[in-house]
Tab-separated table of C-alpha atoms and ligand atoms in Angstrom:
chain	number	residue	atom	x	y	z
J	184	UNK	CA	16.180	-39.338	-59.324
J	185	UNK	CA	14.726	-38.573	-55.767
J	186	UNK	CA	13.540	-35.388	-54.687
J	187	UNK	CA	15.614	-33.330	-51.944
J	188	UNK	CA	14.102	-33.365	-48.596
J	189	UNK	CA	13.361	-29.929	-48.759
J	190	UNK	CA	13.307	-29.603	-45.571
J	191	UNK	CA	16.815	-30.349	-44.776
J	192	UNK	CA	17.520	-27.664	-48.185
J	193	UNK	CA	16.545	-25.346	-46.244
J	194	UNK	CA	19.254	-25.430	-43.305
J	195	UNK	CA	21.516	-23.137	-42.819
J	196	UNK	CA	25.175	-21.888	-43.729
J	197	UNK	CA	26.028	-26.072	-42.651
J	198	UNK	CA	26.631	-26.762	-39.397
J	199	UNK	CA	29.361	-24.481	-37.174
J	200	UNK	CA	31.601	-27.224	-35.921
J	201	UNK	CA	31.861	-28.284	-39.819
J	202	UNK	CA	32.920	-24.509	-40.375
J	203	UNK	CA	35.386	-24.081	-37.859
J	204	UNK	CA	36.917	-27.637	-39.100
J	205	UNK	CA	37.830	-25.851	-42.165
J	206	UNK	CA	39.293	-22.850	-40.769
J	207	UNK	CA	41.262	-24.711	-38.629
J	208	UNK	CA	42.365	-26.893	-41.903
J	209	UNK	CA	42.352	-23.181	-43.838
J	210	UNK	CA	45.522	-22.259	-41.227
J	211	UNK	CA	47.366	-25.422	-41.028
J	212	UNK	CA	47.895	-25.647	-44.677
J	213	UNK	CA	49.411	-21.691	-43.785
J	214	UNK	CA	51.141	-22.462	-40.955
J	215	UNK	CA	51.988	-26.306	-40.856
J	216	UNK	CA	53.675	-26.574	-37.310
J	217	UNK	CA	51.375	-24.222	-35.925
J	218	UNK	CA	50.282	-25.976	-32.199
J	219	UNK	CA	46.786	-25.382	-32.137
J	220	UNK	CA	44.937	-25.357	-28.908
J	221	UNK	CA	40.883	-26.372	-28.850
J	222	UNK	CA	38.883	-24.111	-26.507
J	223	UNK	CA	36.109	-24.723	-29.154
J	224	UNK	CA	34.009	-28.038	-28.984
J	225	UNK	CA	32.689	-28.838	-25.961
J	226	UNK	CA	34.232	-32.082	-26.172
J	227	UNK	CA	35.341	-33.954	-23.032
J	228	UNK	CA	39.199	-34.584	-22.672
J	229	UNK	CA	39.564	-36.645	-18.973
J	230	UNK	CA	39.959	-40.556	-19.277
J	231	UNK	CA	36.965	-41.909	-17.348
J	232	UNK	CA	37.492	-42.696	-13.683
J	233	UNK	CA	38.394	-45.355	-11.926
J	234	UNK	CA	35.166	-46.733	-10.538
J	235	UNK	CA	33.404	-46.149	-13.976
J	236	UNK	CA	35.723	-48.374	-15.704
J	237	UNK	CA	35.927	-51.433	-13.164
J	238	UNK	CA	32.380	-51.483	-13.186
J	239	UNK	CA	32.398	-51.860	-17.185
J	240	UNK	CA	35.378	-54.341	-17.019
J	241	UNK	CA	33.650	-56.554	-15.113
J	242	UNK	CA	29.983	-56.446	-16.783
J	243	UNK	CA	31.722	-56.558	-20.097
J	244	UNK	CA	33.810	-59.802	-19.394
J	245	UNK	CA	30.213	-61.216	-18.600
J	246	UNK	CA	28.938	-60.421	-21.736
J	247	UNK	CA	31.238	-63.401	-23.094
J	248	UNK	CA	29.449	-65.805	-20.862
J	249	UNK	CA	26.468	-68.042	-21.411
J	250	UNK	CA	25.349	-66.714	-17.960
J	251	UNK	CA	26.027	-63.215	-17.997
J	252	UNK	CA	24.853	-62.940	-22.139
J	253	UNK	CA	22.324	-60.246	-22.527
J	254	UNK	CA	20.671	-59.118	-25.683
J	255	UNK	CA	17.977	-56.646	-26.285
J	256	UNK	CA	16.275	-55.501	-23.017
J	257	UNK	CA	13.287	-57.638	-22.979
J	258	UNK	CA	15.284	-60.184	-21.207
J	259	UNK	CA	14.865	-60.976	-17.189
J	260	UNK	CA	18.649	-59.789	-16.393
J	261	UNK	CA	18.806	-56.457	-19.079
J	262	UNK	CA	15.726	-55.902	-17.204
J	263	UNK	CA	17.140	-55.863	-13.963
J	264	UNK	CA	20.111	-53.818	-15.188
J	265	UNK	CA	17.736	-50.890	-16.490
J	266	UNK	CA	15.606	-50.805	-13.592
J	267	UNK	CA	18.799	-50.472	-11.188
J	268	UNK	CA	19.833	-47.640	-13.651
J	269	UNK	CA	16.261	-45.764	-13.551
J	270	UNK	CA	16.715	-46.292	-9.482
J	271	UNK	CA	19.727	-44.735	-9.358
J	272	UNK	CA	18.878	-41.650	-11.802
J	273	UNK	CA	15.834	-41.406	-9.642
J	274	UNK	CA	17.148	-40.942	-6.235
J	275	UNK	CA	21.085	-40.416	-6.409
J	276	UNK	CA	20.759	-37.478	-9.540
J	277	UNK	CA	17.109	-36.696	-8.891
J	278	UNK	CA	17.314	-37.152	-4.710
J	279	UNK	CA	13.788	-38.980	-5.477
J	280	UNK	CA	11.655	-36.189	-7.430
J	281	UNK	CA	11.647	-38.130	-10.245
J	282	UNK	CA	9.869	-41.892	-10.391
J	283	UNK	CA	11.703	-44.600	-11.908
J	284	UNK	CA	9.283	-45.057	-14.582
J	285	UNK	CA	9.417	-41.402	-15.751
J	286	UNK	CA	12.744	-42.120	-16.815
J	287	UNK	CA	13.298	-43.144	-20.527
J	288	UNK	CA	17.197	-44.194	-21.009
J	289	UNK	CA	18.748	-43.580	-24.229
J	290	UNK	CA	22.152	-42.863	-25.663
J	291	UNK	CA	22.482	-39.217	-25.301
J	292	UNK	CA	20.564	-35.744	-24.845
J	293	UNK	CA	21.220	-34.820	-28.356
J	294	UNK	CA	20.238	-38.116	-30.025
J	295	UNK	CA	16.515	-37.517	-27.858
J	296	UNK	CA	16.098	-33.884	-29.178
J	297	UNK	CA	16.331	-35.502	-32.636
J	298	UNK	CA	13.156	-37.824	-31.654
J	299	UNK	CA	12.076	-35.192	-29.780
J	300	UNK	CA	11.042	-33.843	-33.274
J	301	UNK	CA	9.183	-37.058	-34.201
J	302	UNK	CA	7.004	-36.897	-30.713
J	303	UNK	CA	5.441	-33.620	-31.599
J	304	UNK	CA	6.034	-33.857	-35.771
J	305	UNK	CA	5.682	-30.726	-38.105
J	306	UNK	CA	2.758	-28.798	-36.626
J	307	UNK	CA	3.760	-27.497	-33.977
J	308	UNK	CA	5.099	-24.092	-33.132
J	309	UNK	CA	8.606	-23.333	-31.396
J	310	UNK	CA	10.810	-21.141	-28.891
J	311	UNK	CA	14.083	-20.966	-28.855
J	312	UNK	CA	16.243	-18.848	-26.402
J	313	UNK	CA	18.449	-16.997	-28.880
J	314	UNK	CA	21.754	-17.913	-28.960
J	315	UNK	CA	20.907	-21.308	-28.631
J	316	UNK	CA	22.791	-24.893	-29.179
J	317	UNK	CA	22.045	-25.366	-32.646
J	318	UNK	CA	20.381	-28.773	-32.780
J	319	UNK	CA	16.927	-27.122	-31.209
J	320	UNK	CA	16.434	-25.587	-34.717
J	321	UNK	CA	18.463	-27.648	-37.033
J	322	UNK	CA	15.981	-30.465	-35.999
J	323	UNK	CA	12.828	-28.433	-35.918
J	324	UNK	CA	13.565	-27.423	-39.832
J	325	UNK	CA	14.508	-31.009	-40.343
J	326	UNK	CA	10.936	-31.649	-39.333
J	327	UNK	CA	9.205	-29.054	-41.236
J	328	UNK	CA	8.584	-27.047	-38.422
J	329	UNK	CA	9.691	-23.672	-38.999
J	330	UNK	CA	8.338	-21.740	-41.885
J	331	UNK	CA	10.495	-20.379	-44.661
J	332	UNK	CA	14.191	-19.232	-44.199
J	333	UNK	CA	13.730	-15.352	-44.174
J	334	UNK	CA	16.992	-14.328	-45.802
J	335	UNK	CA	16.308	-10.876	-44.666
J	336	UNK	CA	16.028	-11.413	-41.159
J	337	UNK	CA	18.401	-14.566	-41.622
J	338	UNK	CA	15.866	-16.688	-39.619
J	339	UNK	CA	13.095	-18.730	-40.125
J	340	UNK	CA	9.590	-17.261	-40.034
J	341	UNK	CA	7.865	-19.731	-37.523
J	342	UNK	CA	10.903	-19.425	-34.749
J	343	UNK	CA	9.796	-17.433	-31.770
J	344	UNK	CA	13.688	-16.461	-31.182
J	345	UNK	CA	13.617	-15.158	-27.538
J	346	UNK	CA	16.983	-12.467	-27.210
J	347	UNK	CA	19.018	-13.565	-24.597
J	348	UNK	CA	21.416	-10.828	-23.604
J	349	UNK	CA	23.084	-9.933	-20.967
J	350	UNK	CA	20.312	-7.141	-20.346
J	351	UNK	CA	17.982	-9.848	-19.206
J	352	UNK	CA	20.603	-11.939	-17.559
J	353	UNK	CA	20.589	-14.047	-20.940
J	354	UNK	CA	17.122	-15.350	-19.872
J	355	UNK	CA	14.117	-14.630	-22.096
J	356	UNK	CA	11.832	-12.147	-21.237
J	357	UNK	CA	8.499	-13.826	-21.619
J	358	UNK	CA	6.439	-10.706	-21.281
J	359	UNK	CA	7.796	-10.189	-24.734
J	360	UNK	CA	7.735	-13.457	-26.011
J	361	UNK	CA	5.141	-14.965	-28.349
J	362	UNK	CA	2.888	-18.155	-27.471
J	363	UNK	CA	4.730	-21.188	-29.486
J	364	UNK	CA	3.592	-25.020	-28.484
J	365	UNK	CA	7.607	-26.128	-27.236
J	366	UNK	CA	9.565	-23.781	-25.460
J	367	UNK	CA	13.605	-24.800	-25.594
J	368	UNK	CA	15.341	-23.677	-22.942
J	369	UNK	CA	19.147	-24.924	-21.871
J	370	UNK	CA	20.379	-24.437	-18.218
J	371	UNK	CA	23.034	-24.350	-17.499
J	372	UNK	CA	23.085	-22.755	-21.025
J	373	UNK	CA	24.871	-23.490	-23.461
J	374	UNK	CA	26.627	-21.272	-25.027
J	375	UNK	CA	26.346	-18.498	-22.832
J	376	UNK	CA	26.820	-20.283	-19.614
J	377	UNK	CA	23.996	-18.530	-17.500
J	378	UNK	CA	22.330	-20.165	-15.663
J	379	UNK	CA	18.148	-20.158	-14.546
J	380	UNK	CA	17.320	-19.220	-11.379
J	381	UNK	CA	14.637	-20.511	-9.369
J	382	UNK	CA	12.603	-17.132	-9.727
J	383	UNK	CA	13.258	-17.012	-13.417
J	384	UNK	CA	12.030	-20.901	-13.860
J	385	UNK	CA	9.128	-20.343	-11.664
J	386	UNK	CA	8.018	-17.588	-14.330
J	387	UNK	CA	8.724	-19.801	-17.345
J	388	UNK	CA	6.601	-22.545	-15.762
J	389	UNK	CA	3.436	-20.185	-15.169
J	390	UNK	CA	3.718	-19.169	-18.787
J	391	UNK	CA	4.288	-22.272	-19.992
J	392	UNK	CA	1.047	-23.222	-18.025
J	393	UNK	CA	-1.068	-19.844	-18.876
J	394	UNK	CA	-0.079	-20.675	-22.604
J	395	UNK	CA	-0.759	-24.938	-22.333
J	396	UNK	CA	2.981	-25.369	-23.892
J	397	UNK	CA	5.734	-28.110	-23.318
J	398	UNK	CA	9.028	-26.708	-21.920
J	399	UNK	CA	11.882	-28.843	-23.377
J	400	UNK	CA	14.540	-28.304	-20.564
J	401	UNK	CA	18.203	-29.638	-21.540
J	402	UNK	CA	19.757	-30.141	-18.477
J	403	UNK	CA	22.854	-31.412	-20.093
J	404	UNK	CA	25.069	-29.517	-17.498
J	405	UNK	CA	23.533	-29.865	-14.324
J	406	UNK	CA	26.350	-31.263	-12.776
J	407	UNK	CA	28.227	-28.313	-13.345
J	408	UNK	CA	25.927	-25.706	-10.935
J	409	UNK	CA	28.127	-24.990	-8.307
J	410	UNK	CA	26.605	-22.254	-6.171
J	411	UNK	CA	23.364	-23.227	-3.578
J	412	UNK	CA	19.867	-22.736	-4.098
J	413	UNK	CA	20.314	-22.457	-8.313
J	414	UNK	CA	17.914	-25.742	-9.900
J	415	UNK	CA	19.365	-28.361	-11.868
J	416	UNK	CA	16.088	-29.602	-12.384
J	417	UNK	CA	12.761	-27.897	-14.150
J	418	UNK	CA	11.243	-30.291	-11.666
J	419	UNK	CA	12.201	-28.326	-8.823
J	420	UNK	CA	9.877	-25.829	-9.728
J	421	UNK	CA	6.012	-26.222	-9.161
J	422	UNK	CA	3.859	-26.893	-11.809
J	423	UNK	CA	6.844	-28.548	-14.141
J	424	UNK	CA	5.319	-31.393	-13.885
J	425	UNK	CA	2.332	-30.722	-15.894
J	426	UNK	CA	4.321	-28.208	-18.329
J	427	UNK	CA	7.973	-29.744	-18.901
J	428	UNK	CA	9.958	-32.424	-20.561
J	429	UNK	CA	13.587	-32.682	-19.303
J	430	UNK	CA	16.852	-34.229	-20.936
J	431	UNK	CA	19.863	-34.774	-19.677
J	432	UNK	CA	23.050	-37.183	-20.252
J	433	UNK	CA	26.247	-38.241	-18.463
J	434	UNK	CA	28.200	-36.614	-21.413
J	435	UNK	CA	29.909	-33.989	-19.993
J	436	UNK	CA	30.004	-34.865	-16.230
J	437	UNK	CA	31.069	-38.480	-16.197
J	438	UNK	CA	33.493	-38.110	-19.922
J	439	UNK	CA	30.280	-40.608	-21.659
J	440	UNK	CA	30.638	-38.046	-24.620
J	441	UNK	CA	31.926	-40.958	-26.337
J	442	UNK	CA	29.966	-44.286	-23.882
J	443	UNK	CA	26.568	-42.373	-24.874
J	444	UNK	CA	24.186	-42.389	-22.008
J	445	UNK	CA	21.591	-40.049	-21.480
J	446	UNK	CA	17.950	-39.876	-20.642
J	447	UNK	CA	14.512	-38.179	-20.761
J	448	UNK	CA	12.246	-37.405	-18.019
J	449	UNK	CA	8.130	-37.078	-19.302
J	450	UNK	CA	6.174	-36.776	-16.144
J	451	UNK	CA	2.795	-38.765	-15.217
J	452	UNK	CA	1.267	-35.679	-15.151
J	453	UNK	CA	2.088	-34.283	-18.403
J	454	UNK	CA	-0.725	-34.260	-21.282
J	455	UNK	CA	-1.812	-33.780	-25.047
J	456	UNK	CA	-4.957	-31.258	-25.398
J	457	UNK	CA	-6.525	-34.229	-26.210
J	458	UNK	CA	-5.924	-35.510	-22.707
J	459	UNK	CA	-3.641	-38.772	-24.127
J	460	UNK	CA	-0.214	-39.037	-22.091
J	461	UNK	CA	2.892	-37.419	-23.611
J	462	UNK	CA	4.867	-39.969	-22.018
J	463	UNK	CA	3.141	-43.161	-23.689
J	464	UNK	CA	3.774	-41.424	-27.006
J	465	UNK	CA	7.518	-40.997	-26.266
J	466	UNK	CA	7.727	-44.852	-25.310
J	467	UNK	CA	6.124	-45.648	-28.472
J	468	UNK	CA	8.608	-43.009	-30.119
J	469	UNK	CA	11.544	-44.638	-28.165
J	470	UNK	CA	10.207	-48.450	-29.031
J	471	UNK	CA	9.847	-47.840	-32.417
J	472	UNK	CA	13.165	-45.672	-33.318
J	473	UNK	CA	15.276	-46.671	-30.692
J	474	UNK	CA	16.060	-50.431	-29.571
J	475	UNK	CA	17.819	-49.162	-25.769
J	476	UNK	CA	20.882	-47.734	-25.025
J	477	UNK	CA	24.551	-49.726	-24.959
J	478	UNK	CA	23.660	-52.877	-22.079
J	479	UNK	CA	27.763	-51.981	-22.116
J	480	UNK	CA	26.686	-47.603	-21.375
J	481	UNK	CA	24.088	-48.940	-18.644
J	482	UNK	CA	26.844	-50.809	-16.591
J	483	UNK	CA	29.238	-47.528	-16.594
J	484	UNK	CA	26.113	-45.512	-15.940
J	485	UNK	CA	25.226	-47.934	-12.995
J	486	UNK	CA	28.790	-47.683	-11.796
J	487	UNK	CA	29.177	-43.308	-11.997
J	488	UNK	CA	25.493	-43.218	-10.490
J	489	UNK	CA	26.788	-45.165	-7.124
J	490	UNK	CA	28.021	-43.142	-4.073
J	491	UNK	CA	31.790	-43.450	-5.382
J	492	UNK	CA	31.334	-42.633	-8.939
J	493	UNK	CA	29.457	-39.649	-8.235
J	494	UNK	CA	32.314	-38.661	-6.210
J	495	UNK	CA	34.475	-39.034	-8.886
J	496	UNK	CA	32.614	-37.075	-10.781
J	497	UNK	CA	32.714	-34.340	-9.051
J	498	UNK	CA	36.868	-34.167	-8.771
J	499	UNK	CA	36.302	-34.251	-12.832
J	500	UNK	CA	33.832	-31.465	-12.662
J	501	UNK	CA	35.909	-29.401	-10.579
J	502	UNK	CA	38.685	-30.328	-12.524
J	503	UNK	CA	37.061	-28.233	-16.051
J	504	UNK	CA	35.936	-25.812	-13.612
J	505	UNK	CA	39.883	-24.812	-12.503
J	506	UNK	CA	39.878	-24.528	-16.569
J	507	UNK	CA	37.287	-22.454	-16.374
J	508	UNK	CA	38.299	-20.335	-13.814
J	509	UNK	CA	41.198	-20.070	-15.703
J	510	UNK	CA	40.142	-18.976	-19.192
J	511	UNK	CA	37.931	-16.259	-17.186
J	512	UNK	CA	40.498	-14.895	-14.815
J	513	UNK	CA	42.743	-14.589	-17.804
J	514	UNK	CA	40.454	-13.065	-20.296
J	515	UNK	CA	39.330	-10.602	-17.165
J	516	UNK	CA	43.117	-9.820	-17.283
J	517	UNK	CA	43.267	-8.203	-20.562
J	518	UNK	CA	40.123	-5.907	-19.889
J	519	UNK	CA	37.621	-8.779	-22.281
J	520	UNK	CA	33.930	-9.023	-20.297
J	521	UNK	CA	32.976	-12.606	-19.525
J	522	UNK	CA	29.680	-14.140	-18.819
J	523	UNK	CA	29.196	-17.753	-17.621
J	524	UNK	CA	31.990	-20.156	-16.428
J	525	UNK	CA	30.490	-19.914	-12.537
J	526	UNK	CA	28.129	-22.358	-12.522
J	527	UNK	CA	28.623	-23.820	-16.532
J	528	UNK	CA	31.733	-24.824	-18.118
J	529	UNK	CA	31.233	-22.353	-20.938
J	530	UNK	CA	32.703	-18.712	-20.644
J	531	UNK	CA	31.335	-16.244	-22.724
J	532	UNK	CA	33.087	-13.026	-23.975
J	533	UNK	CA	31.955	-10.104	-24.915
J	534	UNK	CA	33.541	-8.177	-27.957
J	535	UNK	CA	31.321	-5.116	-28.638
J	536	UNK	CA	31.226	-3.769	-31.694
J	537	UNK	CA	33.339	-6.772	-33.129
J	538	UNK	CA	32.095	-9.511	-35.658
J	539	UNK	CA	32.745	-13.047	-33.811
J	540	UNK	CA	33.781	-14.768	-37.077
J	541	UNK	CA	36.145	-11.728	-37.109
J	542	UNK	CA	37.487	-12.479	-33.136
J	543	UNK	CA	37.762	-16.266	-33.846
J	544	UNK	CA	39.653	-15.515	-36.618
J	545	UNK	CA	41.734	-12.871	-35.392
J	546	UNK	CA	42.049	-15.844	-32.051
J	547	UNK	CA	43.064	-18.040	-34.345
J	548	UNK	CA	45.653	-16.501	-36.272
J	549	UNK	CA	47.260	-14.825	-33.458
J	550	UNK	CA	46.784	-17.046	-30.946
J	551	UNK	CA	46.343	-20.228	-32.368
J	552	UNK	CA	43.894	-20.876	-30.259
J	553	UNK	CA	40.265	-22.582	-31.428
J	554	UNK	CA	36.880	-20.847	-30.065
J	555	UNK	CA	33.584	-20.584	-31.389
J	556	UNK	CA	32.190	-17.823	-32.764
J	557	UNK	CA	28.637	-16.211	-31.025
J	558	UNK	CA	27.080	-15.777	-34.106
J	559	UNK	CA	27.212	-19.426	-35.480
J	560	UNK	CA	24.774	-20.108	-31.804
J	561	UNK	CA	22.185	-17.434	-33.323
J	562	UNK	CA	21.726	-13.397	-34.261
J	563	UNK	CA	22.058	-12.490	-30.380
J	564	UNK	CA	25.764	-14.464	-30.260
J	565	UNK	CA	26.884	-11.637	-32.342
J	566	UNK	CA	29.907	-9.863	-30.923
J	567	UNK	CA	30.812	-12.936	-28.377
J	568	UNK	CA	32.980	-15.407	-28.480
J	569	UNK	CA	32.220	-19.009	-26.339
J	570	UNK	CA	35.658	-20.728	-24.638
J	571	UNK	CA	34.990	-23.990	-23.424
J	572	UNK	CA	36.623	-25.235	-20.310
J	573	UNK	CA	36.974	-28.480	-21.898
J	574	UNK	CA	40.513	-29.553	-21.877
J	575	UNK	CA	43.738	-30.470	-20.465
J	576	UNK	CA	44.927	-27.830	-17.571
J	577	UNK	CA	48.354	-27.188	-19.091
J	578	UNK	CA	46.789	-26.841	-22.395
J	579	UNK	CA	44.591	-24.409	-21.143
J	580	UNK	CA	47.224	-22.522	-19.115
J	581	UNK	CA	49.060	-22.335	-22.369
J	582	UNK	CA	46.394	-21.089	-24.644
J	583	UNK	CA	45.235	-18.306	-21.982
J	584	UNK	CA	49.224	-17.310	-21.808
J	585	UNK	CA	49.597	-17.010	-25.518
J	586	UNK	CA	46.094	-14.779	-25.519
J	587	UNK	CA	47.936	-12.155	-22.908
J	588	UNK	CA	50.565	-12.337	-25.140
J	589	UNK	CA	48.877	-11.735	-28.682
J	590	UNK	CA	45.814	-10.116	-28.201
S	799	PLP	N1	22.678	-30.433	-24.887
S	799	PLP	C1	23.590	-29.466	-24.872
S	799	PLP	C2	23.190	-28.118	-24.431
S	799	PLP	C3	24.892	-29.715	-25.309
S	799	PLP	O1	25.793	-28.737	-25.298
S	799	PLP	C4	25.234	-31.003	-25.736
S	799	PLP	C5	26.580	-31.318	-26.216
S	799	PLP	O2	27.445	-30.527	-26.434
S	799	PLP	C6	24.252	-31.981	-25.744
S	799	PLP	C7	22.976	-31.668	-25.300
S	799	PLP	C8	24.525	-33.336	-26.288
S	799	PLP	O3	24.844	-34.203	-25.338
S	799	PLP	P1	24.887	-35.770	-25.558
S	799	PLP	O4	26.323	-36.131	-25.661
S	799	PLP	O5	24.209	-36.302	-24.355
S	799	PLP	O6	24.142	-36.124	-26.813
C-alpha cells in the first residue's frame, strides 16, 4: 500500500461547497418538493452574449479545416491567436499598464493559485486575509506549507491569518501583521465583498517592499468595481511592480466559469533574493504543468476582450449587480447589517452573536434558500453569512421575498 500524502491528511473539515451539498441533500430527502433557491456558489447563471459566441462559432467551425487546424500553441497561427489575446488583456482590461509578455494565459484564476503553490514550493511562509476564499490555504497545506493543524486554535501554525473585520474595513491591518514570504489578498474580496482602496494598497505595497514579500493579488472581480477612483489592479499602485503577482479570469464577468480563461500577470521587474526572475520560473511552471489554455477559450476571450464584448459585459455585470442590490436592499429591510455588494457581487451579513452554520441552516429550513456560511471562509467569517448575487433576477426576487416572509 502507498502512504497518504500527509499533507493533504491534514486539510480541513472537507471542503465547504462539499458541505453545503449535503445539507442541501440532508433537506430534500425532508422536504422533497421543497424549491430551493442558490444564493450560495458563486456560480455564474447568464448564457454568454452574443458577440462572445459568434466569435467562437466561427473559430470553432475552422478548427474542422485543414486551414484553420490548430494544435498546441507552438504553431505560426495559435501563435498569432495568443498574442492578439495578450494585446487585448494588455490594453483593453489593463488600458496598457501591463506588457503583453507579462501576461501568462491559462484556464482560470483558481487553476493558477494551484501552480501558484509549485512556483514558490513548501518553504515558504504565508498571509492570508482572514476570511479568505478557501483555495489560498487548502493549496498552501497541499504543499506542505503551513505547519501543523492546531486543533486548539483550529488553524494551522505557519498561517499569518490577518482579521478582516469590519473594524478595519475588512482590510488587514499590517501594523499588526507578521512578516510571511506571500501575502494573499482578494479585491474585490471574496467573501466579504470589500473592496481595497488605493490608500489601503499603497500601504500593502510598502510593506510588502519593507518586508521583500510577493503579494498574490486575485483580481477575480475587477470587473465588478463600480464606483471611481477604487483599483482593479495592484498595478495601479507604485512599487507593485517589484512586490506583486496578479490573477485574474473572465469567470465571473464574461459567464467563462465554465469556457475557463484566466491569466497571470508576473512583472519584468519582479525578483527571487537570489536576483533570478519570478516570471521565467512561472513560464517554466506553466510549460511544464500546463500545455495552454482551450485554442476554443482564446477565441471567446478574443471576442469579450473587443470593444463590443466588453460592452456586453458590462450589461451582464450590471445585470448581478440589480441582484445584488436586491439581496442588500432586502436584507437592509428586515433590520440584517450588510457589507459588500457595492462594488463586488458578494453581500455580506452580519448576524452577531449567531453561529453561521446555525443562520444557513435556520436560511435554509425556513427559507429554502442556499447561502454560505462565514465560518466555512475562516475564524473571522463567524457570525456572517455571504449571499451571492449570482443568479436569475426573478429567482432572486423570490428568495429575498420568502426571507421577509420567514425570517
Ligand atoms: N478567485 C476568487 C476570489 C474566486 O471567488 C474564484 C471563484 O469563485 C476564483 C478565483 C476562481 O476563478 P476561476 O473560475 O477563474 O478559476
Amino acid at each position: 500500500m502507498v502512504k497518504r500524502n500527509e499533507n493533504i491528511a491534514k486539510l480541513q473539515a472537507g471542503y465547504l461547497f462539499p458541505e453545503i451539498g449535503r445539507r442541501k441533500k440532508a433537506l430534500l430527502e425532508k422536504e422533497p418538493d421543497a424549491k430551493l433557491i442558490s444564493l450560495g456558489i458563486g456560480n455564474t447563471t447568464e448564457p454568454l452574449s452574443t458577440h462572445i459566441v459568434e466569435g467562437l462559432n466561427k473559430e470553432v467551425t475552422k478548427l474542422g479545416t485543414p486551414e484553420g487546424y490548430t494544435g498546441y500553441d507552438d504553431d505560426a497561427q495559435a501563435q498569432a491567436f495568443l498574442d492578439k489575446l495578450k494585446s487585448r488583456i494588455s490594453k483593453n482590461w489593463y488600458n496598457d499598464i501591463i506588457s503583453p509578455d507579462e501576461i501568462i494565459v491559462s484556464d482560470g484564476s483558481k487553476p493558477d493559485c494551484g501552480r501558484l503553490f509549485f512556483l514558490f514550493g513548501s518553504d515558504v511562509s504565508i498571509a492570508v486575509q482572514d476570511p479568505a476564499y478557501p483555495v489560498y490555504v487548502d493549496g498552501s497545506v497541499m504543499i506542505g506549507a503551513t505547519g501543523k493543524y492546531n486543533s486548539d486554535t483550529e488553524e494551522f501554525n505557519d498561517i499569518e491569518y490577518m482579521r478582516c473585520t469590519s473594524e478595519n474595513d475588512f482590510f488587514p491591518d499590517l501594523s499588526k501583521a507578521k512578516r510571511t514570504d506571500l501575502i494573499y489578498i482578494c479585491s474585490p474580496n471574496n467573501p466579504t465583498g470589500a473592496v481595497a482602496t488605493k490608500e489601503q494598497l499603497k500601504e500593502l505595497v510598502n510593506f510588502a517592499k519593507k518586508n521583500s514579500s510577493i503579494i498574490i493579488f486575485d483580481a477575480a472581480y475587477s470587473e465588478f468595481i463600480k464606483e471611481k477612483g477604487l483599483p482593479r489592479s495592484i498595478f495601479e499602485i507604485e512599487g507593485a511592480r517589484e512586490c506583486a503577482i496578479e490573477v485574474s479570469s473572465l469567470s465571473k464577468p464574461a459567464g467563462f466559469t465554465g469556457v475557463r480563461l484566466g491569466w497571470t500577470i508576473v512583472p519584468k521587474e519582479l525578483k527571487f533574493d537570489d536576483g533570478e526572475s519570478v516570471g521565467k520560473d512561472w513560464q517554466r511552471v506553466m510549460g511544464t504543468l500546463f500545455n495552454g489554455s482551450s485554442n476554443i477559450a482564446q477565441w471567446g476571450a478574443i471576442a469579450a476582450l473587443s470593444e463590443t464584448g466588453l460592452s456586453e459585459i458590462k450589461e451582464k455585470v450590471n445585470y448581478y449587480m440589480e441582484n445584488a442590490k436586491i439581496i442588500k436592499d432586502g436584507l437592509e429591510g428586515l433590520g440584517i447589517k450588510t457589507f459588500g455588494g457595492v462594488n463586488s457581487p458578494y453581500i455580506w451579513a452580519a448576524f452577531p452573536g449567531k453561529k453561521s452554520w446555525d443562520v444557513f441552516e435556520e436560511i435554509l429550513t425556513k427559507a429554502h434558500v442556499v447561502t454560505t456560511p462565514g465560518a466555512g471562509f475562516g475564524k473571522a467569517g463567524e457570525g456572517f453569512v455571504r449571499f451571492s448575487a449570482f443568479g436569475k433576477t426573478s429567482d432572486i426576487k423570490e428568495a429575498v421575498k420568502r426571507l421577509q416572509e420567514n425570517l
